[in-house]
XYZ file of C-alpha atoms in Angstrom:
578
model
C -103.056 -54.354 56.906
C -105.132 -51.257 57.628
C -103.856 -47.683 57.594
C -105.261 -44.244 58.243
C -104.305 -41.058 56.402
C -103.851 -37.818 58.387
C -106.313 -35.151 57.324
C -108.941 -37.659 56.205
C -111.027 -38.287 59.334
C -112.357 -41.818 59.489
C -110.801 -42.917 56.203
C -109.227 -46.365 56.300
C -106.937 -47.975 53.739
C -106.865 -51.773 53.559
C -103.740 -52.955 51.761
C -103.497 -56.037 49.546
C -107.092 -57.170 49.841
C -107.232 -60.436 47.924
C -109.612 -61.665 45.240
C -109.271 -65.335 44.292
C -110.235 -65.793 40.659
C -111.992 -68.877 39.334
C -108.685 -70.255 38.040
C -107.081 -69.888 41.505
C -104.955 -66.780 40.770
C -105.095 -64.110 43.455
C -105.388 -60.444 42.525
C -104.670 -57.872 45.224
C -106.054 -54.406 45.704
C -105.830 -51.430 48.030
C -109.306 -50.520 49.317
C -109.994 -46.975 50.506
C -112.997 -46.746 52.818
C -114.436 -43.271 53.481
C -115.317 -42.074 56.948
C -118.941 -42.202 58.016
C -121.628 -44.748 57.474
C -122.161 -46.517 54.168
C -123.145 -48.147 52.003
C -121.047 -46.462 49.328
C -120.827 -46.861 45.585
C -117.539 -48.415 44.464
C -114.925 -46.901 42.150
C -112.644 -49.573 40.679
C -109.401 -48.950 38.821
C -107.304 -51.811 37.432
C -103.778 -51.124 36.205
C -100.375 -52.750 35.603
C -98.186 -49.987 37.065
C -98.416 -50.580 40.851
C -101.751 -49.925 42.515
C -100.227 -47.949 45.390
C -98.039 -45.643 43.310
C -99.732 -45.363 39.930
C -103.307 -44.879 41.120
C -102.080 -41.902 43.128
C -99.631 -40.269 40.742
C -100.453 -41.073 37.107
C -102.960 -38.441 36.092
C -105.685 -38.542 38.713
C -106.056 -37.290 42.264
C -105.073 -39.717 45.029
C -107.673 -42.451 45.706
C -108.109 -40.931 49.185
C -109.500 -37.780 47.534
C -112.036 -39.862 45.616
C -112.943 -41.737 48.797
C -113.498 -38.429 50.569
C -116.188 -37.649 47.977
C -118.203 -40.557 49.354
C -116.912 -43.574 47.444
C -115.348 -46.882 48.330
C -112.272 -46.866 46.067
C -110.538 -50.053 44.914
C -107.129 -49.870 43.180
C -106.112 -53.293 41.881
C -102.926 -54.698 40.344
C -103.818 -56.698 37.239
C -102.745 -60.313 36.816
C -98.998 -60.853 36.990
C -98.107 -57.342 38.128
C -96.723 -56.167 41.461
C -98.812 -57.631 44.319
C -101.011 -59.837 42.105
C -100.239 -63.403 41.150
C -100.042 -64.964 37.719
C -98.311 -64.389 34.412
C -98.684 -60.996 32.762
C -99.344 -60.641 29.047
C -100.771 -57.310 27.875
C -104.585 -57.394 27.769
C -104.814 -61.196 27.540
C -106.809 -61.663 30.760
C -108.341 -58.228 31.282
C -111.875 -58.964 30.063
C -112.466 -62.053 32.225
C -110.419 -60.816 35.192
C -112.186 -57.465 34.982
C -115.606 -59.072 35.050
C -114.749 -61.073 38.176
C -113.199 -58.001 39.793
C -116.329 -55.917 39.234
C -118.554 -58.629 40.688
C -116.217 -58.964 43.691
C -116.060 -55.206 44.264
C -119.844 -54.994 44.223
C -119.940 -57.520 47.104
C -117.334 -55.841 49.322
C -118.373 -54.926 52.837
C -119.866 -51.442 52.763
C -120.573 -51.534 49.038
C -123.893 -50.357 47.669
C -123.543 -52.911 44.905
C -123.053 -50.264 42.207
C -119.622 -50.033 40.593
C -118.042 -47.387 38.404
C -114.647 -47.849 36.775
C -111.970 -45.287 36.033
C -108.412 -45.173 34.736
C -106.573 -44.025 31.636
C -104.495 -45.671 28.899
C -104.181 -49.353 29.883
C -106.597 -48.544 32.708
C -109.076 -47.357 30.087
C -108.883 -50.629 28.204
C -109.332 -52.676 31.388
C -112.675 -50.916 31.792
C -113.842 -51.328 28.213
C -112.828 -54.988 28.000
C -114.568 -55.818 31.276
C -117.668 -53.978 30.059
C -117.894 -56.189 26.960
C -118.851 -59.044 29.330
C -121.559 -56.971 31.098
C -120.694 -57.852 34.718
C -123.594 -57.334 37.146
C -123.153 -54.174 39.174
C -121.145 -52.253 36.549
C -123.036 -48.973 36.293
C -120.685 -46.653 34.368
C -117.193 -46.123 32.961
C -114.664 -43.303 32.629
C -112.156 -44.602 30.055
C -109.437 -41.972 29.628
C -106.925 -41.796 26.761
C -107.994 -45.257 25.575
C -107.758 -46.755 22.062
C -110.612 -48.560 20.359
C -108.492 -51.597 19.472
C -104.975 -52.878 20.098
C -103.809 -52.887 16.461
C -104.739 -49.852 14.351
C -104.582 -46.623 16.317
C -102.557 -48.241 19.076
C -99.453 -50.291 18.248
C -99.825 -49.671 14.509
C -101.153 -46.828 12.382
C -102.405 -47.730 8.900
C -99.857 -50.545 8.755
C -96.838 -48.709 10.205
C -95.480 -49.735 13.615
C -95.815 -47.003 16.252
C -92.186 -47.629 17.127
C -91.515 -45.106 19.887
C -94.647 -46.117 21.753
C -94.497 -49.876 21.198
C -90.804 -50.379 21.966
C -90.735 -47.838 24.778
C -93.810 -49.269 26.484
C -92.547 -52.834 26.182
C -89.276 -51.741 27.806
C -91.198 -50.157 30.679
C -93.350 -53.242 31.229
C -90.328 -55.541 31.212
C -88.831 -53.729 34.202
C -91.427 -55.065 36.624
C -90.921 -58.569 35.248
C -87.212 -58.268 36.033
C -88.077 -57.163 39.576
C -90.414 -60.140 40.059
C -87.632 -62.437 38.880
C -85.112 -60.852 41.220
C -82.870 -60.026 38.257
C -81.104 -56.815 39.297
C -78.797 -56.808 36.265
C -81.695 -57.044 33.827
C -83.568 -54.336 35.718
C -80.611 -51.948 35.556
C -80.173 -52.669 31.851
C -83.850 -52.063 31.152
C -83.906 -48.832 33.106
C -80.877 -47.564 31.205
C -82.441 -48.683 27.936
C -85.651 -46.836 28.749
C -83.786 -43.582 29.384
C -81.739 -44.032 26.214
C -84.607 -45.248 24.033
C -83.998 -42.642 21.324
C -80.637 -44.270 20.562
C -82.029 -47.793 20.484
C -84.831 -46.961 18.046
C -82.217 -47.004 15.259
C -81.602 -50.726 15.792
C -82.085 -53.022 12.795
C -83.438 -55.618 12.649
C -86.088 -54.509 15.118
C -86.330 -57.993 16.613
C -82.892 -57.265 18.122
C -84.057 -54.151 20.001
C -81.293 -54.059 22.657
C -83.262 -53.387 25.873
C -85.522 -56.386 25.154
C -82.813 -58.949 24.443
C -82.976 -62.461 25.933
C -86.771 -62.619 25.696
C -87.393 -59.939 28.329
C -90.699 -58.982 26.688
C -91.909 -61.891 24.525
C -95.070 -59.975 23.641
C -92.942 -57.415 21.743
C -91.779 -60.176 19.420
C -95.415 -61.184 18.957
C -96.356 -57.608 18.035
C -93.689 -57.600 15.323
C -94.697 -61.025 14.060
C -98.321 -59.919 13.648
C -97.777 -56.783 11.570
C -101.147 -57.073 9.841
C -104.583 -57.032 11.429
C -104.961 -60.774 11.868
C -106.717 -62.988 14.426
C -104.051 -62.300 17.046
C -105.521 -58.832 17.656
C -109.208 -59.768 17.559
C -109.773 -60.406 21.303
C -108.788 -56.843 22.154
C -110.891 -54.869 19.694
C -113.610 -52.837 21.371
C -114.857 -51.401 18.096
C -115.413 -54.848 16.597
C -118.813 -54.920 18.336
C -119.933 -51.960 20.402
C -123.264 -53.717 20.945
C -121.625 -55.786 23.694
C -121.403 -52.715 25.956
C -124.328 -51.249 27.868
C -122.470 -49.022 30.355
C -122.591 -45.210 30.190
C -119.148 -43.815 29.373
C -117.239 -40.577 29.871
C -114.536 -40.741 27.176
C -111.565 -38.500 27.989
C -108.934 -37.558 25.419
C -106.180 -35.065 24.680
C -105.477 -33.214 21.445
C -101.930 -34.635 21.403
C -102.664 -38.020 22.936
C -101.416 -41.109 21.128
C -104.890 -42.700 21.363
C -107.009 -39.661 20.466
C -108.508 -41.211 17.331
C -109.502 -44.352 19.218
C -111.040 -42.354 22.056
C -113.241 -40.507 19.565
C -114.128 -43.762 17.793
C -115.236 -45.288 21.099
C -117.491 -42.330 21.829
C -119.033 -42.322 18.360
C -119.307 -46.107 18.196
C -121.054 -46.426 21.548
C -123.286 -43.439 20.922
C -124.493 -45.111 17.729
C -124.216 -48.797 18.558
C -124.161 -49.558 22.298
C -126.284 -52.498 23.394
C -129.308 -50.505 24.533
C -130.837 -47.076 24.025
C -130.063 -45.906 27.558
C -126.365 -46.555 27.003
C -126.425 -44.874 23.589
C -127.869 -41.732 25.199
C -125.315 -41.809 28.014
C -121.989 -41.317 26.256
C -119.942 -38.155 26.743
C -116.723 -36.949 25.037
C -114.258 -34.649 26.842
C -111.065 -33.494 25.066
C -108.489 -31.145 26.573
C -105.150 -29.612 25.494
C -103.080 -32.514 26.785
C -100.731 -35.223 25.626
C -100.578 -38.680 27.155
C -98.773 -37.796 30.377
C -98.312 -35.732 32.377
C -101.566 -33.863 31.849
C -100.232 -30.348 31.918
C -101.789 -27.803 29.540
C -99.845 -27.320 26.326
C -98.859 -23.768 25.481
C -98.135 -22.116 22.165
C -101.446 -21.406 20.485
C -102.460 -17.973 21.769
C -106.003 -16.920 22.570
C -107.520 -18.119 25.795
C -104.602 -18.937 28.141
C -104.057 -22.526 29.228
C -104.626 -22.031 32.936
C -106.038 -24.160 35.750
C -109.239 -24.664 33.799
C -107.330 -27.077 31.597
C -105.321 -28.858 34.280
C -105.564 -32.444 35.467
C -107.837 -31.522 38.393
C -110.554 -30.748 35.879
C -110.625 -34.432 34.880
C -111.131 -35.445 38.517
C -114.018 -32.984 38.805
C -115.678 -34.321 35.660
C -115.310 -37.907 36.861
C -116.899 -37.139 40.219
C -119.805 -35.433 38.448
C -120.140 -38.519 36.252
C -120.072 -40.918 39.184
C -122.403 -38.756 41.250
C -124.934 -38.869 38.411
C -124.779 -42.570 37.583
C -123.906 -44.051 40.982
C -125.713 -41.656 43.325
C -128.568 -40.535 41.094
C -127.792 -36.822 41.171
C -129.195 -34.695 38.366
C -126.140 -32.479 37.870
C -126.264 -31.721 34.142
C -123.279 -33.901 33.256
C -125.025 -34.947 30.030
C -126.343 -31.526 29.023
C -123.915 -31.496 26.086
C -122.666 -34.722 24.475
C -119.248 -33.179 23.729
C -117.076 -30.725 25.660
C -113.717 -29.749 24.199
C -110.985 -27.228 24.807
C -110.693 -25.530 21.422
C -107.017 -24.582 21.331
C -106.639 -20.853 20.961
C -110.173 -20.236 22.275
C -111.101 -22.226 25.370
C -113.748 -24.673 26.573
C -116.814 -25.246 24.408
C -119.888 -27.436 24.643
C -120.755 -28.995 21.282
C -123.825 -30.770 19.961
C -121.839 -33.731 18.637
C -118.620 -34.758 16.953
C -117.949 -33.193 14.621
C -120.302 -30.357 15.618
C -123.200 -29.672 13.278
C -121.843 -26.258 12.231
C -118.670 -27.839 10.810
C -118.347 -29.198 7.301
C -115.442 -30.858 5.482
C -113.700 -28.516 3.062
C -111.100 -29.653 0.599
C -107.807 -27.825 0.151
C -105.888 -28.945 -2.935
C -102.126 -29.392 -3.267
C -100.416 -27.195 -5.870
C -96.887 -26.434 -6.996
C -94.780 -25.570 -10.003
C -92.824 -28.764 -9.438
C -90.594 -27.742 -6.535
C -92.586 -27.996 -3.290
C -89.524 -29.356 -1.502
C -89.110 -27.657 1.924
C -90.860 -24.605 3.366
C -88.861 -22.483 0.917
C -90.300 -24.321 -2.074
C -93.187 -23.348 -4.325
C -95.951 -25.547 -2.900
C -99.260 -24.062 -1.842
C -102.762 -25.047 -0.655
C -105.925 -23.682 -2.241
C -109.630 -24.464 -2.422
C -109.203 -24.308 -6.218
C -108.633 -27.701 -7.862
C -105.290 -28.180 -9.605
C -104.667 -27.706 -13.296
C -102.088 -29.546 -15.340
C -99.213 -29.025 -12.910
C -95.820 -30.744 -12.773
C -95.405 -33.331 -9.989
C -93.242 -32.978 -6.909
C -90.404 -35.446 -6.477
C -88.300 -36.372 -3.451
C -86.199 -39.281 -2.300
C -86.539 -41.321 0.849
C -83.580 -43.184 2.342
C -84.280 -45.358 5.407
C -80.799 -44.440 6.610
C -81.709 -40.720 6.628
C -85.336 -40.539 7.813
C -87.206 -37.360 8.607
C -87.090 -37.049 12.384
C -90.237 -36.551 14.420
C -90.769 -33.093 15.883
C -93.516 -33.366 18.489
C -96.632 -35.314 17.657
C -98.920 -37.980 19.093
C -96.948 -40.634 20.937
C -96.359 -41.992 24.423
C -95.301 -41.914 27.128
C -92.412 -39.679 28.223
C -90.957 -36.725 26.303
C -87.396 -38.065 26.638
C -88.316 -41.292 24.836
C -91.081 -40.348 22.405
C -92.046 -37.303 20.319
C -95.039 -35.652 21.988
C -96.995 -32.436 21.805
C -96.747 -29.263 19.702
C -93.283 -28.385 18.402
C -91.541 -26.015 16.018
C -91.380 -27.766 12.640
C -88.495 -25.699 11.250
C -85.943 -28.517 11.714
C -87.854 -30.818 9.349
C -89.322 -28.259 6.950
C -85.881 -27.087 5.826
C -85.058 -30.448 4.239
C -85.773 -31.223 0.603
C -87.094 -34.668 1.524
C -90.226 -32.958 2.851
C -92.821 -31.480 0.490
C -94.498 -28.423 1.980
C -97.783 -26.866 0.881
C -98.885 -23.630 2.587
C -102.096 -21.625 2.286
C -102.240 -17.846 1.923
C -102.829 -15.945 5.201
C -106.385 -16.397 6.447
C -108.576 -13.350 5.843
C -110.709 -14.199 8.865
C -110.405 -16.539 11.808
C -111.105 -20.203 11.193
C -112.080 -22.995 13.588
C -111.240 -26.588 12.786
C -113.232 -29.136 14.791
C -113.398 -32.657 13.459
C -111.467 -35.317 11.522
C -108.678 -34.567 9.033
C -107.778 -36.801 6.084
C -105.471 -36.594 3.083
C -106.091 -38.059 -0.354
C -102.693 -38.426 -2.014
C -101.920 -39.534 -5.555
C -98.361 -40.824 -5.531
C -95.921 -43.245 -7.088
C -92.728 -44.869 -5.835
C -89.796 -46.746 -7.311
C -90.114 -49.261 -4.445
C -92.375 -52.287 -4.018
C -93.404 -50.947 -0.621
C -92.884 -47.612 1.088
C -94.567 -45.138 3.423
C -96.218 -41.787 2.881
C -96.557 -39.464 5.860
C -98.496 -36.252 6.352
C -98.450 -33.524 8.951
C -100.945 -30.660 9.313
C -99.470 -27.490 10.798
C -100.461 -24.005 11.784
C -98.128 -21.188 10.685
C -98.281 -17.945 12.680
C -97.573 -14.469 11.231
C -93.943 -14.756 12.355
C -93.524 -17.892 10.244
C -93.371 -20.432 13.079
C -94.903 -23.736 11.976
C -96.509 -25.869 14.719
C -97.877 -29.365 14.232
C -101.567 -30.089 14.790
C -101.961 -33.678 13.550
C -100.083 -36.291 11.573
C -100.675 -39.591 9.818
C -99.037 -42.360 7.819
C -99.937 -45.089 5.375
C -97.798 -48.113 4.581
C -98.252 -48.702 0.876
C -98.829 -52.449 1.122
C -101.755 -51.750 3.511
C -103.384 -49.110 1.281
C -106.427 -51.286 0.561
C -106.568 -53.607 3.563
C -104.962 -53.800 6.992
C -105.432 -57.573 7.073
C -104.387 -58.498 3.514
C -101.319 -56.469 2.507
C -100.244 -56.343 -1.148
C -97.147 -54.830 -2.788
C -97.265 -51.880 -5.140
C -95.952 -51.793 -8.696
C -92.941 -49.477 -8.989
C -93.753 -46.431 -11.083
C -97.520 -46.875 -10.888
C -99.668 -44.075 -9.448
C -101.896 -45.085 -6.542
C -104.515 -43.197 -4.584
C -103.723 -43.244 -0.868
C -105.944 -42.115 1.980
C -104.162 -41.007 5.135
C -106.307 -40.453 8.218
C -104.605 -37.839 10.357
C -107.173 -37.846 13.170
C -109.216 -35.226 15.031
C -108.277 -31.585 15.546
C -109.765 -28.776 17.632
C -108.155 -25.384 17.090
C -109.002 -21.766 16.314
C -106.726 -20.087 13.791
C -106.761 -16.265 13.931
C -106.788 -14.125 10.807
C -103.293 -13.804 9.386
C -102.333 -17.386 10.201
C -101.795 -19.995 7.517
C -102.362 -23.721 7.117
C -99.522 -25.994 6.066
C -99.300 -29.606 4.954
C -95.998 -31.483 5.065
C -95.703 -34.688 3.005
C -92.810 -37.112 3.226
C -92.084 -40.830 3.671
C -90.879 -41.021 7.264
C -91.656 -39.606 10.694
C -89.125 -41.371 12.880
C -89.256 -42.674 15.583
C -92.978 -42.025 15.840
C -93.208 -44.785 13.225
C -90.631 -47.361 12.203
C -88.632 -46.869 9.021
C -89.979 -48.646 5.980
C -86.954 -50.260 4.321
C -88.709 -50.075 0.917
C -88.241 -53.812 0.298
C -91.605 -55.303 1.210
C -89.810 -57.625 3.651
C -91.187 -58.923 6.944
C -91.265 -56.372 9.734
C -88.501 -56.714 12.288
C -86.406 -59.258 10.393
C -84.305 -57.176 7.983
C -81.009 -55.560 8.875
C -79.645 -52.197 7.755
C -78.011 -53.587 4.599
C -81.431 -54.480 3.199
C -82.582 -50.860 3.073
C -83.194 -49.298 -0.343
C -83.624 -45.669 -1.332
C -86.925 -44.840 -3.076
C -87.817 -41.975 -5.365
C -91.298 -40.681 -4.586
C -93.572 -38.688 -6.899
C -96.631 -36.742 -5.694
C -99.132 -35.656 -8.344
C -101.690 -32.853 -8.340
C -103.581 -32.629 -11.621
C -107.247 -32.786 -12.688
C -106.914 -36.565 -12.994
C -104.938 -36.882 -9.726
C -106.265 -34.148 -7.403
C -104.281 -34.628 -4.182
C -106.124 -32.830 -1.402
C -106.595 -32.525 2.337
C -110.055 -32.490 3.901
C -110.391 -30.129 6.869
C -113.375 -29.720 9.259
C -114.130 -26.007 8.848
C -116.720 -24.511 11.197
C -119.005 -21.643 10.303
């Protein structure tokens, strides 16, 4: 079936164009052909959310707009989704199916034989996985908001399940399966469960997550069963070997995106280790003031206003520049700077790398007189190392977790904590240790990775430690910048977990991820330390039991001790720019 779109002279849309894969499965795509005479380079996007709806409404401009820029645009449903045949299982077939799809797109009537790929989130991974197989004709990528692997930094973070994202996303994916099966009752139940996800996150054991009952998303059970970084996850790790990829890449991220750390890792990994020198020179990082979706600018940081220069249309413009350069040979300066970021509170900046060369890690040490509990406690941050100071002690009950206030999750605000938020609701509780710097004497820019070294003990055989970096304005409002977690049993290895000895002090490293913000004089830095950030991450029941299998009666309360002494100098490393 062929359609025309009013206002786009000569443009034709061919619906459900079929590709028969080598195993006989048919994938279907909508093909947008620009007016005029070709041949045209091809832009291919592959996604599991309905090629006709999602390619037009999830982040990017409509495919017709891209076609009007002189491209043959192909939006394809991946295997087992919507118009395509087969059985869907997240990521399982995307490398091989992506390779065949690129080769097919390069041969389409009117194609120049050169293919670029675009898409974000799952659509970013479909690009990267296809690129690992080096299909002929693949000339460049634009992976947006994409992780570097499927385990750490995606469904898990340093051993803790990214509950809101994992369970919410699985519930969303299961809806289309119910539609394919003609099961209206299951569909209605899943849709209701998706809207009410915040209530369901409290379910224990997690294997009984109500919206996914009766095997509606068998992959969710697999994710719980493989709670360590074992062989199950290996096929979907991009970072395992960046040398497989030789395609130039525009890596797009958001300061509050759930996959920000992975996006940065992909850029750095390919810049250092792509399969040839041309590819290593042709990697670009773009980060804006966005969370996963929708891509509206996030307010609340002062300085340069978040206006149209930070909106979603900017991403479309960057992608067209990228495609024009690599598919049409235009020298348009798209690689003049390897990194372009929106420094929150300042505006857009071109940088010479990540982190930029003018930034250096600076350590801020945790201090207190033994009562850092809550923002009203006596904890503080200083560049001076600690002396012989009393420890800070708090308790963590899985039945009373610290609730997430904003953060880095996905994919809708009503079902997952996302973005900057006032931290007052969590910083008033005594189960949160709070360490705050004096007011800054001069403005400070932070551009780069943040990590916490924490010396701590627990009365449990396993537990979590969480951290949240905040900015505090002169009026006392605390706003989150980044956060992280470590599950104690994964402190040394994500693939070989080991319990801790109750009462023993361990050194934990918590990677919080990248930040990009300007803090004016008079503002302060704050670090919050606790043992839960729920439902961003699942609740550790403090038992060391298997994830997803224990009910609420198994939960145990733990007493946690954080030390800051010369022998145990707990500290946060911040990327301070001169």
